[in-house]
Tab-separated table of C-alpha atoms and ligand atoms in Angstrom:
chain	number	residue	atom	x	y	z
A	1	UNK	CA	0.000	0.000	0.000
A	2	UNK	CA	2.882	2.225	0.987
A	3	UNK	CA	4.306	1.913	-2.407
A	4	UNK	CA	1.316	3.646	-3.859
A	5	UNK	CA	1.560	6.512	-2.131
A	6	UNK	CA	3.754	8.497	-4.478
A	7	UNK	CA	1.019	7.409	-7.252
A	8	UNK	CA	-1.942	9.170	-5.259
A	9	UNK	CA	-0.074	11.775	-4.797
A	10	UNK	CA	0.831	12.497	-8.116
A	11	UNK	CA	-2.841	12.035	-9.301
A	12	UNK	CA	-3.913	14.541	-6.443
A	13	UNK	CA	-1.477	16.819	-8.181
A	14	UNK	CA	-2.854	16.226	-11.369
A	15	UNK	CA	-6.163	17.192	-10.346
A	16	UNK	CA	-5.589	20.273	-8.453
A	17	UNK	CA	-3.150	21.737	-11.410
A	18	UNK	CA	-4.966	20.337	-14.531
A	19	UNK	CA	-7.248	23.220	-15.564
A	20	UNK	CA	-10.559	23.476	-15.071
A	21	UNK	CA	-12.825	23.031	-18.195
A	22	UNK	CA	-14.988	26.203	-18.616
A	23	UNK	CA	-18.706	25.065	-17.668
A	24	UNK	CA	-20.659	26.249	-20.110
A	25	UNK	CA	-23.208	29.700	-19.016
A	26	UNK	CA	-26.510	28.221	-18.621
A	27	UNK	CA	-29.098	29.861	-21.423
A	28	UNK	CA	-30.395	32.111	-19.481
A	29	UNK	CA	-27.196	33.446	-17.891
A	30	UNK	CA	-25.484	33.727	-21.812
A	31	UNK	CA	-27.988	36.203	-23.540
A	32	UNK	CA	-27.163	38.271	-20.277
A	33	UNK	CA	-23.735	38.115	-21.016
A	34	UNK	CA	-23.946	38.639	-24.721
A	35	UNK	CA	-25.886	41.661	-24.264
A	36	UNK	CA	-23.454	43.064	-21.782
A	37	UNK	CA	-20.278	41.934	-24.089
A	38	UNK	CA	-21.930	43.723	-27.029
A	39	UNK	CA	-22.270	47.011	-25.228
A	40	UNK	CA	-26.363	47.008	-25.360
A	41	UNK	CA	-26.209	48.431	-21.881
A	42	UNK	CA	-24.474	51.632	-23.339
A	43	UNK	CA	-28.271	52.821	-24.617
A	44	UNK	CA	-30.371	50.226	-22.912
A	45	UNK	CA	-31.808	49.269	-20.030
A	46	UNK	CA	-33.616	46.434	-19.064
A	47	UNK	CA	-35.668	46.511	-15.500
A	48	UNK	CA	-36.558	42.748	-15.367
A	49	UNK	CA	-33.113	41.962	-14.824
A	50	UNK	CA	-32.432	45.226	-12.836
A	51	UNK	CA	-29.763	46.552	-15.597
A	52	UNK	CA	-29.391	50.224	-15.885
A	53	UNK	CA	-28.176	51.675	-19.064
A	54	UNK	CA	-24.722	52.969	-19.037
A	55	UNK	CA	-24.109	55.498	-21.974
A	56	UNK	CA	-20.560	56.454	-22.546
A	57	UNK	CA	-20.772	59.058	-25.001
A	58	UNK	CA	-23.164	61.836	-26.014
A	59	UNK	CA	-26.279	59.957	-27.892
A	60	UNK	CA	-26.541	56.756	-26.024
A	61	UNK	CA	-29.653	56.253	-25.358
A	62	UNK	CA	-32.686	53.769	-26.142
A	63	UNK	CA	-35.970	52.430	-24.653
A	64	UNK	CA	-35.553	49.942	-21.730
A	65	UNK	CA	-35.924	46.789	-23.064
A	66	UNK	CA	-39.109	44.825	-21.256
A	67	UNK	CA	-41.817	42.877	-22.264
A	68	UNK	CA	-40.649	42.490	-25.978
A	69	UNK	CA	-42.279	38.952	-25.718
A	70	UNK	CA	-45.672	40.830	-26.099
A	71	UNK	CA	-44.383	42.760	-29.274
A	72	UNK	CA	-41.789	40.822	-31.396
A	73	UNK	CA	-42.145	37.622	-32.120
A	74	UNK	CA	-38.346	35.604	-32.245
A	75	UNK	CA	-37.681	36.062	-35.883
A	76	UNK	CA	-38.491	40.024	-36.394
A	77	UNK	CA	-36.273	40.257	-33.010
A	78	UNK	CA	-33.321	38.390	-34.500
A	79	UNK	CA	-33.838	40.601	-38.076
A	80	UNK	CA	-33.876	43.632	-36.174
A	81	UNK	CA	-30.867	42.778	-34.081
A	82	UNK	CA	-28.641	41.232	-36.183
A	83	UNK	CA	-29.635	43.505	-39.515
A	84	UNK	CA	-31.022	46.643	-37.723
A	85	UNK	CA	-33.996	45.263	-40.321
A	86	UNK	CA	-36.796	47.071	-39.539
A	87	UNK	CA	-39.247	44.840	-38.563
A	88	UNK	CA	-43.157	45.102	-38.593
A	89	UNK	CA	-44.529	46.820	-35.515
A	90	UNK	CA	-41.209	48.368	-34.771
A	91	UNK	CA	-40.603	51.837	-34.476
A	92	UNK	CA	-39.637	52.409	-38.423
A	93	UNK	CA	-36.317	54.234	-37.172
A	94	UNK	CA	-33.036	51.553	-37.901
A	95	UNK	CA	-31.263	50.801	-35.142
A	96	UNK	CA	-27.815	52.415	-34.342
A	97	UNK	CA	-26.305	49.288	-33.449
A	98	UNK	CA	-25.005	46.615	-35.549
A	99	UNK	CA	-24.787	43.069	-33.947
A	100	UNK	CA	-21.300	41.762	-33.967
A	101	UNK	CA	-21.375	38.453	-32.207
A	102	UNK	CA	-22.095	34.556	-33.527
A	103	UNK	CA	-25.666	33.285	-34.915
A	104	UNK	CA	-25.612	31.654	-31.437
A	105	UNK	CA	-24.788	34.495	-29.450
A	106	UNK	CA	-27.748	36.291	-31.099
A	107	UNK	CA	-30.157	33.334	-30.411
A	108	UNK	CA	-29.336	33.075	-26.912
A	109	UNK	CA	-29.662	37.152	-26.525
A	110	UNK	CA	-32.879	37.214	-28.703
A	111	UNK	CA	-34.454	34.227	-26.337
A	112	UNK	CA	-32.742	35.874	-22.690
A	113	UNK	CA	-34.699	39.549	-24.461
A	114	UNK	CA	-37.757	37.756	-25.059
A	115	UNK	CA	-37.764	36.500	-21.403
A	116	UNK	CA	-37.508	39.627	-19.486
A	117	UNK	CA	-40.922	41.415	-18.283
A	118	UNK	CA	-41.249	43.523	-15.603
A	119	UNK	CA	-44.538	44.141	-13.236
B	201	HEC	C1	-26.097	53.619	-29.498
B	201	HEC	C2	-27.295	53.263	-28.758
B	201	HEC	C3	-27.821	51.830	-28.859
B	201	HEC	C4	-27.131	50.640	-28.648
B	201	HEC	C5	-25.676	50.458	-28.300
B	201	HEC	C6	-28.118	49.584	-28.798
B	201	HEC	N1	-29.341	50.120	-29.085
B	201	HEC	FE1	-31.079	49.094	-29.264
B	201	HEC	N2	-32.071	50.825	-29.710
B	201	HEC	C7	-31.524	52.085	-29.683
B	201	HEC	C8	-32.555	53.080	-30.030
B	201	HEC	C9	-32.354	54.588	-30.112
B	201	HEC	C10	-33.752	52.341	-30.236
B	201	HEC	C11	-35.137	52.893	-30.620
B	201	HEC	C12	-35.232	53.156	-32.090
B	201	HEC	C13	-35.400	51.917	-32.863
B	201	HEC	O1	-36.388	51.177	-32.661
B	201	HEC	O2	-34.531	51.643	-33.686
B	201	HEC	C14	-33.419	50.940	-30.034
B	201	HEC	C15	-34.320	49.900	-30.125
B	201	HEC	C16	-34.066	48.601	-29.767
B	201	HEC	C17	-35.058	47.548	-29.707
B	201	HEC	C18	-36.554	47.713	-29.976
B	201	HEC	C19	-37.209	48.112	-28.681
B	201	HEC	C20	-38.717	48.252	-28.761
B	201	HEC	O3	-39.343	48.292	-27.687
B	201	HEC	O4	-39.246	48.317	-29.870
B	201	HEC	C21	-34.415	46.420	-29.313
B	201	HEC	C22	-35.023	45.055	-29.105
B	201	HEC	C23	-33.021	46.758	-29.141
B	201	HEC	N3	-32.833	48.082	-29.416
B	201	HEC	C24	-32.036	45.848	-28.764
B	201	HEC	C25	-30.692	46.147	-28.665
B	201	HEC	C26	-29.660	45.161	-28.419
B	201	HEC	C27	-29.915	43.675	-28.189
B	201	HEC	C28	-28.482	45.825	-28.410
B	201	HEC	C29	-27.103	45.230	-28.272
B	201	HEC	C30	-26.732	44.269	-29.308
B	201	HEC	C31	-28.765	47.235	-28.639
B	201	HEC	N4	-30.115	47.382	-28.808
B	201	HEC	C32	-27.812	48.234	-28.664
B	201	HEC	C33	-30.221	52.406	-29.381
B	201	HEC	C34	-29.203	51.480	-29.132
């Protein structure tokens, strides 16, 4: 048993310094991030998740983002996001902000957007 010793120790070692994988964000947790990476917060904010908009220059500023789920349905959402596509029911005015993240990143933005109502 002794002579095992050095064996367990090494695998404790390998444990401790082999690095962790990076857990994936759960869903809900990623279109937060996304829409913090991608600077939305600079004109937006959105009350459901208590996020406050945090404009950096003259000009930055939008609607608070709530309830969109009662608006937009997922498709105009994505169009408008990812294209600045003026979708139907939307204000007519393009947006000022041109998506620059993954198909996935927008999907998991457009769904955490689409989840988010305030009382
Ligand atoms: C530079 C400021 C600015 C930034 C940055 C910005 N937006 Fe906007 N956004 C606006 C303005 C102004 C409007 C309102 C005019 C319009 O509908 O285009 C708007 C409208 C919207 C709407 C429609 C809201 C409604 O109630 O009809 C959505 C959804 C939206 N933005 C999402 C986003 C997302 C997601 C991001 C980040 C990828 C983002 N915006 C970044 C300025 C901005």
């Amino acid at each position: 048993m002794k002579a095992l010793l050095p064996l367990f120790a090494c695998l404790a070692l390998f444990f401790v310094l082999a690095p962790m994988p990076e857990a994936p964000l759960p869903d809900d947790e990623k279109g937060e991030a996304v829409f913090l990476e991608q600077s939305c917060d600079r004109c937006h904010a959105v009350p459901a998740a208590a996020l406050l908009a945090k404009p950096q220059q003259e000009g930055d500023h939008g609607p608070a983002l709530d309830k969109l789920g009662e608006k937009y349905n997922p498709r105009a959402l994505r169009r408008f996001i990812k294209y600045a596509d003026v979708a139907e029911g939307m204000s007519g005015v393009p947006h000022k902000k041109e998506f620059k993240g993954t198909d996935e990143e927008l999907q998991a933005l457009v769904d955490w957007l689409l989840e988010q109502k305030s009382e």
